[in-house]
Coordinates of C-alpha atoms and ligand atoms in Angstrom, one line a residue:
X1 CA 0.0 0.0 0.0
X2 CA 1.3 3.4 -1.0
X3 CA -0.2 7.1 -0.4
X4 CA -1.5 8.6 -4.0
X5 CA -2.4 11.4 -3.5
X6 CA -3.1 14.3 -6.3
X7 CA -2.2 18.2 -5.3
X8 CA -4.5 20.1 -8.0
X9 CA -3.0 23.5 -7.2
X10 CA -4.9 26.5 -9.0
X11 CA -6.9 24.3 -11.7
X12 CA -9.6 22.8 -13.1
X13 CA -13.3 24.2 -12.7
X14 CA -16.1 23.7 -11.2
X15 CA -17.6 21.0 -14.4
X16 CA -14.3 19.5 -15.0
X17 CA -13.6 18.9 -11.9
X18 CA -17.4 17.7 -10.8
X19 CA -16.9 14.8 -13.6
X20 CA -12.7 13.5 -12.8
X21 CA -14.2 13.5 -9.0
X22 CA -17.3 11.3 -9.8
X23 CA -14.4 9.1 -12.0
X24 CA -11.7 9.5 -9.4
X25 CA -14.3 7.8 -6.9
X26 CA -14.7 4.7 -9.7
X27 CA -10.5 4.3 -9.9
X28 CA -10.0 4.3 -6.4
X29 CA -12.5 1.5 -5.4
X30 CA -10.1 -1.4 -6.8
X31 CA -7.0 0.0 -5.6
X32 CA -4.6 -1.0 -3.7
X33 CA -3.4 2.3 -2.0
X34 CA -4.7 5.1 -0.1
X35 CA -5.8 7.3 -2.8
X36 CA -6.2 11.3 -1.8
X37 CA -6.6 14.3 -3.7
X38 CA -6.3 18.0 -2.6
X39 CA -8.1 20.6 -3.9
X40 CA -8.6 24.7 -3.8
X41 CA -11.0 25.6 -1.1
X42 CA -13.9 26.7 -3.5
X43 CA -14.4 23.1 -4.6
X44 CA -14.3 21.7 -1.2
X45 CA -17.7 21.4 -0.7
X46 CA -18.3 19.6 -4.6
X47 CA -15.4 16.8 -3.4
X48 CA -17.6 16.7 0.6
X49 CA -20.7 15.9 -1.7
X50 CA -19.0 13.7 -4.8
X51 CA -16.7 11.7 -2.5
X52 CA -19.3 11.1 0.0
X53 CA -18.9 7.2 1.2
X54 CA -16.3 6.8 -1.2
X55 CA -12.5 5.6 -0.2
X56 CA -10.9 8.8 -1.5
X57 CA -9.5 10.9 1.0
X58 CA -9.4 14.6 0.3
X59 CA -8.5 18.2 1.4
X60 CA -7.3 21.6 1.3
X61 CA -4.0 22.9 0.2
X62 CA -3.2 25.7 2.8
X63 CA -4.8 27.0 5.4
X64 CA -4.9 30.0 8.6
X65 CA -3.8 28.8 12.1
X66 CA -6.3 31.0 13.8
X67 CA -9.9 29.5 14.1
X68 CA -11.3 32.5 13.2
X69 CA -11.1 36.4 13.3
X70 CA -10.2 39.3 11.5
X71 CA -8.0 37.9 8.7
X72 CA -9.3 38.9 5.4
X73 CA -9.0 35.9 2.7
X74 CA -7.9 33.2 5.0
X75 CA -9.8 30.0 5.8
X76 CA -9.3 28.3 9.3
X77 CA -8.8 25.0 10.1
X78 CA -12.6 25.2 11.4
X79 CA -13.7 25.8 8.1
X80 CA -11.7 22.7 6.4
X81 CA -13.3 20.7 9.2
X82 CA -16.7 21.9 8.1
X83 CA -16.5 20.4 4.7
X84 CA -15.1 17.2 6.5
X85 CA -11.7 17.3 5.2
X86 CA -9.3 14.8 5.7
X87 CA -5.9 16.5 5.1
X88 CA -4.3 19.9 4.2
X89 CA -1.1 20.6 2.7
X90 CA 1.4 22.5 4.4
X91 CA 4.3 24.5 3.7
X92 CA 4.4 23.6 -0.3
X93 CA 7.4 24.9 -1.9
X94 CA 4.9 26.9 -3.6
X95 CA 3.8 28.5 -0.4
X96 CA 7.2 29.2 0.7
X97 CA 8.5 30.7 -2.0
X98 CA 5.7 32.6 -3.8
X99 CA 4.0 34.1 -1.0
X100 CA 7.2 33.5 1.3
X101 CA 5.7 31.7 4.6
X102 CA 8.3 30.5 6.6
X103 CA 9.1 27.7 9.1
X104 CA 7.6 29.1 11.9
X105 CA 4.3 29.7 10.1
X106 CA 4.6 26.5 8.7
X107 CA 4.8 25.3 11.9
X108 CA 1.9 27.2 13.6
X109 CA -0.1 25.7 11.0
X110 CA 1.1 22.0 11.5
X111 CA 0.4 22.8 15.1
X112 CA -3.7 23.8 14.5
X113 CA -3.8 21.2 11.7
X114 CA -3.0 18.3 14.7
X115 CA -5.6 20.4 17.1
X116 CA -8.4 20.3 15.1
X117 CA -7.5 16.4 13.5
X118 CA -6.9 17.2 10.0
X119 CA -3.6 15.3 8.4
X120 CA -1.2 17.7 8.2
X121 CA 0.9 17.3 4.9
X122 CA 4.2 18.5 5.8
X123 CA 6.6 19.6 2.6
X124 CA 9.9 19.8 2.6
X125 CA 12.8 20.3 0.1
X126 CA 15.5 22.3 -1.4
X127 CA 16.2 24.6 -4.6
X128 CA 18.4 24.0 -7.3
X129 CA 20.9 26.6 -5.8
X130 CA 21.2 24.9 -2.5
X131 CA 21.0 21.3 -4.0
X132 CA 24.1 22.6 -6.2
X133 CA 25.5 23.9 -2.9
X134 CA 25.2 20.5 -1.4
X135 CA 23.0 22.0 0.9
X136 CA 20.0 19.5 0.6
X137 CA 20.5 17.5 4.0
X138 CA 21.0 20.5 5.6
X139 CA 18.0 22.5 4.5
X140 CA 15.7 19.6 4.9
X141 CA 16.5 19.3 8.3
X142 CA 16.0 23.1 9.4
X143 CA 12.5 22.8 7.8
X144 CA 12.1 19.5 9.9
X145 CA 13.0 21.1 13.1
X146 CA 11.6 24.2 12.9
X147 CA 8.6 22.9 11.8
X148 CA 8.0 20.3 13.9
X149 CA 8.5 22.7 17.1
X150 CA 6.4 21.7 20.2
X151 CA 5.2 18.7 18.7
X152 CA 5.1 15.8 20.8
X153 CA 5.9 12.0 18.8
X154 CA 2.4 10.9 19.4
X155 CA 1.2 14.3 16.7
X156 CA 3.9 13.6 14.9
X157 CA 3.7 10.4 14.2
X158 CA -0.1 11.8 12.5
X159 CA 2.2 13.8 9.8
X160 CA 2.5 12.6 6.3
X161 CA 6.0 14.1 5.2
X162 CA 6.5 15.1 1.7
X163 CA 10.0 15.3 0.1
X164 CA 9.2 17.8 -3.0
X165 CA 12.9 19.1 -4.5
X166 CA 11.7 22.4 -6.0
X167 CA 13.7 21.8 -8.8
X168 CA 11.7 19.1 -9.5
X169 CA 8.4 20.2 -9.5
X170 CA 6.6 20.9 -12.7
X171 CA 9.6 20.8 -14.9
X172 CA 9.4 16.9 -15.7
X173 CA 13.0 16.2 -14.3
X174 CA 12.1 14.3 -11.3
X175 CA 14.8 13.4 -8.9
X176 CA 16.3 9.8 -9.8
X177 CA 14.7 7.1 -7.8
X178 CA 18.3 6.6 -6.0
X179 CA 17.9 10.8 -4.8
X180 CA 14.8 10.3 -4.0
X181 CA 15.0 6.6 -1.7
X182 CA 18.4 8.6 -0.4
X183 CA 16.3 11.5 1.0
X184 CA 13.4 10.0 2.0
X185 CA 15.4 7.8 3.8
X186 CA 16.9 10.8 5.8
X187 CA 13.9 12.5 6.5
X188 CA 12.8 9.3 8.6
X189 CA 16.6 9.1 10.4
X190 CA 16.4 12.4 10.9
X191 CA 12.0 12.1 12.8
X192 CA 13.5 9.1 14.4
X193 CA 16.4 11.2 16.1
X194 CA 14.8 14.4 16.8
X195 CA 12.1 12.3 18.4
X196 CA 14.1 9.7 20.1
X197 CA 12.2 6.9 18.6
X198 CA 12.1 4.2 16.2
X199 CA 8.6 4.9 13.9
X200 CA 8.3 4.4 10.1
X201 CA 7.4 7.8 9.8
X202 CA 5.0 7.9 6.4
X203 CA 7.3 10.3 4.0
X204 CA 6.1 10.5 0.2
X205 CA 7.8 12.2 -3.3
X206 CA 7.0 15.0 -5.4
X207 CA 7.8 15.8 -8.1
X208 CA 7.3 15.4 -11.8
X209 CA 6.1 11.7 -11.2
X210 CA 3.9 10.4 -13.6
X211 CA 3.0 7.3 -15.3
X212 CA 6.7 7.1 -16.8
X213 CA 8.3 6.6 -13.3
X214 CA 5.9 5.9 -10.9
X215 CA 6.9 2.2 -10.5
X216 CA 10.7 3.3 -10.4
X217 CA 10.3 5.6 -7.9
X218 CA 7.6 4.2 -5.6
X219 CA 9.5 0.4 -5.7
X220 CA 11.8 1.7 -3.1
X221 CA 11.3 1.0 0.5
X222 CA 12.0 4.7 1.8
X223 CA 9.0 6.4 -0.3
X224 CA 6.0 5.3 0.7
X225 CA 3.6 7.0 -1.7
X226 CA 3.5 10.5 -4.0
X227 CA 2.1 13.7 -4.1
X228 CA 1.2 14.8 -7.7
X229 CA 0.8 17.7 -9.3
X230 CA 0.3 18.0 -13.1
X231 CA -0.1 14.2 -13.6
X232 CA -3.1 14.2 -11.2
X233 CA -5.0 16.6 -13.6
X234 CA -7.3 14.4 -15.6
X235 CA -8.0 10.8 -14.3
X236 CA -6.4 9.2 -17.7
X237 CA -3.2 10.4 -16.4
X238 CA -3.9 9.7 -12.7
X239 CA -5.2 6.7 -13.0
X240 CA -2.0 4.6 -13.5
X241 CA -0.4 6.1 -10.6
X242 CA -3.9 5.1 -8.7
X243 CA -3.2 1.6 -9.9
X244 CA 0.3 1.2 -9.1
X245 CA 0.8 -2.4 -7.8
X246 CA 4.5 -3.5 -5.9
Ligands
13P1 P1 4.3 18.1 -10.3 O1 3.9 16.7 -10.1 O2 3.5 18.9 -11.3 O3 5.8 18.3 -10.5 O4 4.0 18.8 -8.9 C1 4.5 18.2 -7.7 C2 3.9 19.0 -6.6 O5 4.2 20.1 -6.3 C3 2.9 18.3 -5.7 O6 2.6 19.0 -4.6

């Protein structure tokens, strides 16, 4: 069993996506792995009312700490409760470095996610400059730390962990299965030392996977599942990630 689990980003609409959910819902019944899919917050309520009593698990891509207040455009964790999510990805590479959150906002929002028992999907990974800098192990485990402050091993152990290289994602040069294994493999030494404990802490890939190297990548015993962006899109290209079999 592996995690699947689709990050839409900013696409599709409302029709498009109303039919790849109803699909989505058909793929996922025969499959083997835990199949998710994260959408933006408009469309949460189509995927509460599609998905309903279906075996996809689904959620929100970002989110507010606070419960509620005075915070113009933001959506509490309250909210994502409301519409029953599951999960809600945090601290996306796209997050960080587009509208420039940082660890410790990260971090508050890992913190709320736990509180109000949504999955928090923790991303981590490094750019191209620091990857050239041989800086990867490095940077991966200041995220880890400081976004794991005040969080006790029984919250953490709730975390799915994503290992998304930014210079991977959306430019169809994924890392090479042997990067990928390496790293995942070091995010778990790494939980298992800052936490003093022996857990197989559920970390996952991103980026660029697809039908081309899903079986390559996810046939290592350090990755246990993907997040996908662009290959999640339509269910024709999802679908073979959905199906992926050991
Ligand atoms: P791509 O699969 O499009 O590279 O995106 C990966 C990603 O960012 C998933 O969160």
């Amino acid at each position: 069993m592996k995690y699947i689990i689709g990050n839409h980003k900013m696409n599709l609409d409302y029709i498009t996506l109303k039919g790849y959910l109803k699909a989505l819902k058909k793929v996922a019944k025969n499959s083997d792995n835990k199949v998710g899919v994260c959408v933006p917050y408009v469309y949460l309520d189509l995927a509460k009312k599609v998905l309903k009593g279906s075996n996809v698990l689904y959620g929100a891509q970002n989110m507010y700490y606070k419960e509620a207040g005075a915070f113009t455009g933001e959506v509490s964790p309250k909210m994502l409760i409301d519409f029953n999510c599951d999960m809600v990805i945090l601290g996306h590479s796209e997050r960080r470095h587009i509208f420039n959150e940082t660890n410790n906002e990260i971090n508050n929002k890992v913190i709320s996610a736990l509180n109000n028992n949504l999955t928090p999907i923790l991303c981590v990974g490094e750019t191209l400059e620091e990857r050239n800098n041989k800086q990867t192990k490095k940077v991966i485990l200041a995220q880890l730390k400081q976004g794991l402050k005040n969080i006790e091993l029984e919250n953490a152990k709730k975390i799915i962990f994503a290992y998304e290289p930014v210079w991977a994602i959306g430019t169809g040069v994924s890392a090479t299965a042997l990067d990928a294994e390496t790293i995942c493999k070091y995010i778990k030494e790494q939980l298992n030392k800052l936490f003093s404990t022996e857990f197989n802490f559920v970390v996952l890939y991103g980026g660029s996977m697809s039908e081309k190297n899903v079986s390559e990548l996810l046939n290592n015993p350090s990755i246990d599942g993907g997040l996908i962006g662009g290959a999640s899109l339509t269910i024709e290209k999802f679908k073979p990630l959905i199906n992926y079999k050991n």
